[in-house]
Coordinates of C-alpha atoms in Angstrom, one line a residue:
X8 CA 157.4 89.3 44.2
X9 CA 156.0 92.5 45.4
X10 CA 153.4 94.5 43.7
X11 CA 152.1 98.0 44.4
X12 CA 148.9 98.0 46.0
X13 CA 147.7 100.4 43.3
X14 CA 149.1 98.9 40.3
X15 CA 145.9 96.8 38.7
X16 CA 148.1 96.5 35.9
X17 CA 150.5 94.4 37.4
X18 CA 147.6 92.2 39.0
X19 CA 145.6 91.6 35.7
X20 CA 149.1 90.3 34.3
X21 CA 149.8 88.1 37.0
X22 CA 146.7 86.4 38.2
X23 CA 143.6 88.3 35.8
X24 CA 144.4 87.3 32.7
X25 CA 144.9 83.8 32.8
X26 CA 141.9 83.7 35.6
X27 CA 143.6 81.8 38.2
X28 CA 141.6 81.3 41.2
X29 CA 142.4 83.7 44.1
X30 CA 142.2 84.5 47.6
X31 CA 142.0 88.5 48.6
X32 CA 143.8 88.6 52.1
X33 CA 141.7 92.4 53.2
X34 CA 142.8 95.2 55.3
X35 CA 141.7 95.2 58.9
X36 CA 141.2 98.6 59.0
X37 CA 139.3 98.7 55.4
X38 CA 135.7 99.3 55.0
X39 CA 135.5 96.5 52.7
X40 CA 137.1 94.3 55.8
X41 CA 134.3 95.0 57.9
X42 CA 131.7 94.8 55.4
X43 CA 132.8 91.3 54.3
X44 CA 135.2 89.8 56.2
X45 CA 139.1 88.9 56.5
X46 CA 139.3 86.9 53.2
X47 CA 137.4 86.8 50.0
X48 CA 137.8 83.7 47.0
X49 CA 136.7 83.6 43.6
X50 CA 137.8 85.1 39.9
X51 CA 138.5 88.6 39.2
X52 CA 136.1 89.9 36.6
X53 CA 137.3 91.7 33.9
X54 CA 134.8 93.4 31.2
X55 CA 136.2 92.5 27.5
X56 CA 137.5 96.7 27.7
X57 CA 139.4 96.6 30.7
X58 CA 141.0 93.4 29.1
X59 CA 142.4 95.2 26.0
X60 CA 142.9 98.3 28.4
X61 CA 145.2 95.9 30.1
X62 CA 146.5 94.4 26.7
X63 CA 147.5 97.7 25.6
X64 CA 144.6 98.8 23.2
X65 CA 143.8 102.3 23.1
X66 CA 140.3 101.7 24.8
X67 CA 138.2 104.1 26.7
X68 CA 137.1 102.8 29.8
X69 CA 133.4 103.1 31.0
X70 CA 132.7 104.6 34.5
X71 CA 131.6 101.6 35.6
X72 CA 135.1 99.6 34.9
X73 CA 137.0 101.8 37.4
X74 CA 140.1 99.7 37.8
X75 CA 140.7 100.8 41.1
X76 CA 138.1 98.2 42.0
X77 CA 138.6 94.6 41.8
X78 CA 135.4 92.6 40.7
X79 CA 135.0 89.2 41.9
X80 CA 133.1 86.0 41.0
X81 CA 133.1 84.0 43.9
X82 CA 131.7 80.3 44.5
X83 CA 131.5 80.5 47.9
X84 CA 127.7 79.0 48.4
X85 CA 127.9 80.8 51.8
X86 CA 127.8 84.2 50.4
X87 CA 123.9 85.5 49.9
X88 CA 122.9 86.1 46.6
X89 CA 123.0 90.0 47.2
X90 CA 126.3 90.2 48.9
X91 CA 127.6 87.5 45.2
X92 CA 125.7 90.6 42.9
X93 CA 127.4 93.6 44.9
X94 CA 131.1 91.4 44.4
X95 CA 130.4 90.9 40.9
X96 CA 129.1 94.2 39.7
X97 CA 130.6 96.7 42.5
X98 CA 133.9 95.1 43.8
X99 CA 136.2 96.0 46.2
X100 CA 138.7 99.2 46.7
X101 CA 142.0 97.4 45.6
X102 CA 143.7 99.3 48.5
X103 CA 141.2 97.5 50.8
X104 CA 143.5 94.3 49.6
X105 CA 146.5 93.3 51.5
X106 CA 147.7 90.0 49.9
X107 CA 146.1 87.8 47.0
X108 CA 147.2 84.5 47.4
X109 CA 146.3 82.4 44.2
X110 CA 146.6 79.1 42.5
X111 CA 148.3 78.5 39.2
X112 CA 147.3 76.7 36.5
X113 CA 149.7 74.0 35.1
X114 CA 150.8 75.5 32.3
X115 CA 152.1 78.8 34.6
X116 CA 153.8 76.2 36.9
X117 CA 157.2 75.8 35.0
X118 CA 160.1 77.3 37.5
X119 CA 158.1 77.2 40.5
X120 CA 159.3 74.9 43.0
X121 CA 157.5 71.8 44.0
X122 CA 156.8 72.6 47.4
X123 CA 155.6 75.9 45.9
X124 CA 153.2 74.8 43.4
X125 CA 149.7 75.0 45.6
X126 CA 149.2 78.4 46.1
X127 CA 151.7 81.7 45.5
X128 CA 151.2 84.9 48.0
X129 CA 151.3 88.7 46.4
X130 CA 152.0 90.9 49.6
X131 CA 150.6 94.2 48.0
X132 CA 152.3 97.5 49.8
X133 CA 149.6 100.3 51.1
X134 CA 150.2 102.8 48.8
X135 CA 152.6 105.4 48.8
X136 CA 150.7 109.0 48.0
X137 CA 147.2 109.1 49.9
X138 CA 145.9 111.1 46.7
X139 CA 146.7 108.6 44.4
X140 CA 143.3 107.5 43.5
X141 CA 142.1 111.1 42.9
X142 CA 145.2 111.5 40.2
X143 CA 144.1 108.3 38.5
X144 CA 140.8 109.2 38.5
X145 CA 141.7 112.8 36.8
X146 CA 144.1 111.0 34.0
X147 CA 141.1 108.6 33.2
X148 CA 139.2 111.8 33.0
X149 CA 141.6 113.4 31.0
X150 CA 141.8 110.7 28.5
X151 CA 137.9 110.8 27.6
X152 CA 138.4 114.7 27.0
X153 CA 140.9 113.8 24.4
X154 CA 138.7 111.1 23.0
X155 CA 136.1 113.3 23.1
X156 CA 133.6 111.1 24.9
X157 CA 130.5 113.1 26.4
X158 CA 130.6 113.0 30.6
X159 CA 127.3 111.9 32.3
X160 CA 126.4 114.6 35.2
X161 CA 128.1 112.0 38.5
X162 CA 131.3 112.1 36.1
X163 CA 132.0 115.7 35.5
X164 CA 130.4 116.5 39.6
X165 CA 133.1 114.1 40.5
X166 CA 136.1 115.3 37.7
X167 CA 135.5 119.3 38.8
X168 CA 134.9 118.2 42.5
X169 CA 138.4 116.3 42.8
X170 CA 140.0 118.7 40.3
X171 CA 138.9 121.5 42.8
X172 CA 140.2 119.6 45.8
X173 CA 143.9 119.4 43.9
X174 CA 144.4 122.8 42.8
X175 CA 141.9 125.2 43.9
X176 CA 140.8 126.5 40.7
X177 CA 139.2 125.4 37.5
X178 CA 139.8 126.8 34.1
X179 CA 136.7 128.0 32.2
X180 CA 137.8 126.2 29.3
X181 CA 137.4 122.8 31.0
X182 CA 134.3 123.8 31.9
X183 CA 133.0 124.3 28.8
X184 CA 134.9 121.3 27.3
X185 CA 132.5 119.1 29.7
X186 CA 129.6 121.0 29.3
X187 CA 129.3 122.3 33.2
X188 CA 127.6 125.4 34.6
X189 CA 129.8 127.5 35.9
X190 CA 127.2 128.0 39.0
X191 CA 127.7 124.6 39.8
X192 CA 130.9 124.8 41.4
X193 CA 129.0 126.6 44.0
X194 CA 125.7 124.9 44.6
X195 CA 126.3 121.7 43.4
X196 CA 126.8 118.9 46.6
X197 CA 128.3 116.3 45.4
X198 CA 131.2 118.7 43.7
X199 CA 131.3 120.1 47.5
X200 CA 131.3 116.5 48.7
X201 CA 134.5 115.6 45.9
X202 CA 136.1 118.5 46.8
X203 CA 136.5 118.5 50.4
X204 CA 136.9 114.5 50.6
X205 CA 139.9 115.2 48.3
X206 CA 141.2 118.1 50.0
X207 CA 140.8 116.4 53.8
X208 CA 143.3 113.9 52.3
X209 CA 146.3 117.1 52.0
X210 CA 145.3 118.0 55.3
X211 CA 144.3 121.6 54.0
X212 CA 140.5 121.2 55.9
X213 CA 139.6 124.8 58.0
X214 CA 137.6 123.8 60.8
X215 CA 134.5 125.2 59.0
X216 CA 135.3 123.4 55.7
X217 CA 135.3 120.0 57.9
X218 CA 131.8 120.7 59.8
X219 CA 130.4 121.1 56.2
X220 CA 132.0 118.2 54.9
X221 CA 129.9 116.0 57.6
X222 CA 126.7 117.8 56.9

């Protein structure tokens, strides 16, 4: 079966939430590939939100349980303990993954084939829309406005910055719901830095709009 590389939905119901053991087969030309490798093993970490997220409760998730990450606890004793901590509490990009090959446990096992039963491969497809990250990023957004949850500074630089890079312009009244300066959106860095990583993606960059995204 084939899952969308971006659907962590579909991955939390097939191998998350009954914590099968897993293998993440990574992109070659991922940063997360050259940072740690071909393969990865362990569980994927869910917090207690992100599991009634993926249950269906109306739960606002943190900023730090991103599901566009994958989180893993891995046993492999050759890891060093910092590389284990960044795993557990950072995670990967789940577009860095290209496969996840897992083992079932015996009570998922009915149906499968014998020669099957050892491991099952997920070949995840690179996903479709480059800007697909930077949409689910502004619907998570969207849904803490409407729960009226209060944006720390890195979340609304990030929310305006992307926002920017998508349609140009922002409406005063988000500002205001989010509590931002208006003056930001000019001297603030890192909503430069959102805004121009999101618009390089549309291919939209002006030559001066690129030099000032590497400075």
């Amino acid at each position: 079966m084939t899952f969308d590389i971006r659907n962590a939905l579909a991955i939390f119901q097939r191998v998350g939430a009954n914590d099968n053991f897993v293998t993440l087969i990574l992109h070659p030309d991922s940063d997360d590939y050259k940072r740690f490798g071909s393969t990865l093993s362990g569980f994927i970490h869910y917090t207690k939100n992100q599991r009634k997220y993926f249950s269906g409760e109306q739960i606002i998730l943190g900023f730090k349980e991103d599901i566009s990450f994958l989180k893993l606890n891995t046993l492999d004793l050759n890891y060093p303990i910092k590389t284990k901590t960044f795993l557990l509490t950072k995670g990967i990009f789940i577009q860095s993954v290209r496969q996840i090959i897992y083992t079932p446990k015996d009570d998922d096992l009915d149906g499968i084939p014998k020669k099957h039963k050892n491991k099952i491969t997920i070949p995840l497809e690179p996903a479709s829309d480059p800007l697909e990250t930077e949409k689910l990023s502004l619907f998570l957004y969207k849904k803490y406005l409407n729960s009226q949850v209060k944006f720390l500074k890195s979340e609304k630089e990030k929310y305006i910055g992307i926002y920017l890079g998508l349609y140009e312009k922002v409406p005063a009244e988000l500002l205001e719901k989010i509590q931002l300066d208006p003056k930001e959106i000019e001297t603030n860095d890192q909503i430069h830095r959102y805004y121009l990583n999101t618009k390089k993606k549309t291919i939209r960059l002006t030559d001066e709009e690129s030099k000032r995204l590497i400075e």
